[in-house]
Every structure is written in C-alpha cells, then in structure tokens.
Amino acid sequence: MTGAGEIAVESVFAAFGIDAEYVPQSGPSVNVRVVSKHKDEVVGFDMTRIHTTTRIFELRRSENISPLDGDALIVNGDSYLVQGEPQILDADRLVWTLDTRPA
C-alpha cells in the first residue's frame, strides 16, 4: 500500500526530477532520477572566508541505491562526487540527500 509520503515523493520526482547516472566506487552504474538543488557556502576559517560551490541532489531510496562518500553522479554530462555521509532528512525516510562537488 502506498502512503501519502510516497505519493508526494513520486509527484515531486516526476515534476522536478532529472535523469542521472549513479556511479558507485564498486559495481555497475545505475540510471536514476534526482532532484537538484544548489547550495553555495561561505566557510569561515580564522580571518579568511572561502566560497565553495556545492550541489545537493535528492535521490529516492526506492531506487535501491546505498550511496557512499566518494561515489559519483553524472547529470547532464557533468560529474559530481558525493562528499560526506549521505543523509536521510525527510520524516518518512524516503529520500537520500547527497552533498556533492564537481568532479
């Protein structure tokens, strides 16, 4: 049985998702659908401020992917490396959130 959370996630990915290729460090790549978000950060280090360009991708857990730090996504021909531990931030635990950087 499909719950309201699953219906909402599927609707968002259908409307806003884009096709991508998930490339794990080991094993075959997998075609997936992701929702892309930009997230630039300004990181302070002592008296210095560094601007970093990052990109957040959301990936449905129903894609049966177990993302890891160092895995990659190819989106529209551009490669992104997963940096840090992927997170599950939604209450229904249906979506992976991946913090990435250009490869």
Short mmCIF file of C-alpha atoms in Angstrom, two decimals, residues 33-90:
data_model
loop_
_atom_site.label_atom_id
_atom_site.label_comp_id
_atom_site.label_asym_id
_atom_site.label_seq_id
_atom_site.Cartn_x
_atom_site.Cartn_y
_atom_site.Cartn_z
CA ARG A 33 16.14 10.21 -11.24
CA VAL A 34 17.33 13.05 -8.98
CA VAL A 35 16.12 16.42 -7.78
CA SER A 36 18.89 19.01 -7.93
CA LYS A 37 19.44 21.87 -5.51
CA HIS A 38 22.28 24.37 -5.49
CA LYS A 39 23.89 25.25 -2.20
CA ASP A 40 26.84 27.61 -2.24
CA GLU A 41 28.54 28.10 1.09
CA VAL A 42 30.86 30.66 2.57
CA VAL A 43 33.12 28.91 5.04
CA GLY A 44 34.96 30.92 7.65
CA PHE A 45 38.43 29.86 8.70
CA ASP A 46 40.06 32.24 11.16
CA MET A 47 40.13 35.61 9.33
CA THR A 48 39.60 34.05 5.90
CA ARG A 49 36.31 33.37 4.17
CA ILE A 50 36.20 30.75 1.43
CA HIS A 51 33.36 30.43 -1.06
CA THR A 52 32.65 26.83 -2.03
CA THR A 53 30.30 25.65 -4.73
CA THR A 54 28.37 22.57 -3.75
CA ARG A 55 25.32 20.95 -5.19
CA ILE A 56 22.73 18.96 -3.31
CA PHE A 57 20.95 16.09 -5.01
CA GLU A 58 17.99 14.19 -3.65
CA LEU A 59 17.63 10.56 -4.66
CA ARG A 60 14.68 8.27 -3.91
CA ARG A 61 15.50 5.41 -1.59
CA SER A 62 13.20 3.29 -3.77
CA GLU A 63 15.99 3.40 -6.40
CA ASN A 64 17.71 0.77 -4.18
CA ILE A 65 20.96 2.71 -4.03
CA SER A 66 23.18 2.82 -0.94
CA PRO A 67 25.21 5.98 -1.60
CA LEU A 68 28.63 6.42 -0.05
CA ASP A 69 31.17 9.19 0.27
CA GLY A 70 33.26 9.14 -2.92
CA ASP A 71 30.56 7.76 -5.22
CA ALA A 72 29.62 9.87 -8.25
CA LEU A 73 26.61 11.21 -10.11
CA ILE A 74 26.61 12.18 -13.77
CA VAL A 75 23.93 14.75 -14.51
CA ASN A 76 23.56 16.34 -17.96
CA GLY A 77 27.11 15.26 -18.79
CA ASP A 78 28.59 16.84 -15.64
CA SER A 79 30.20 14.67 -12.94
CA TYR A 80 29.74 15.25 -9.22
CA LEU A 81 31.42 13.45 -6.33
CA VAL A 82 29.49 12.65 -3.18
CA GLN A 83 31.25 14.34 -0.28
CA GLY A 84 30.48 13.31 3.25
CA GLU A 85 27.94 10.82 4.51
CA PRO A 86 24.67 10.82 2.57
CA GLN A 87 21.74 11.70 4.83
CA ILE A 88 18.07 10.82 5.14
CA LEU A 89 16.44 14.06 6.26
CA ASP A 90 12.76 13.54 5.48
#
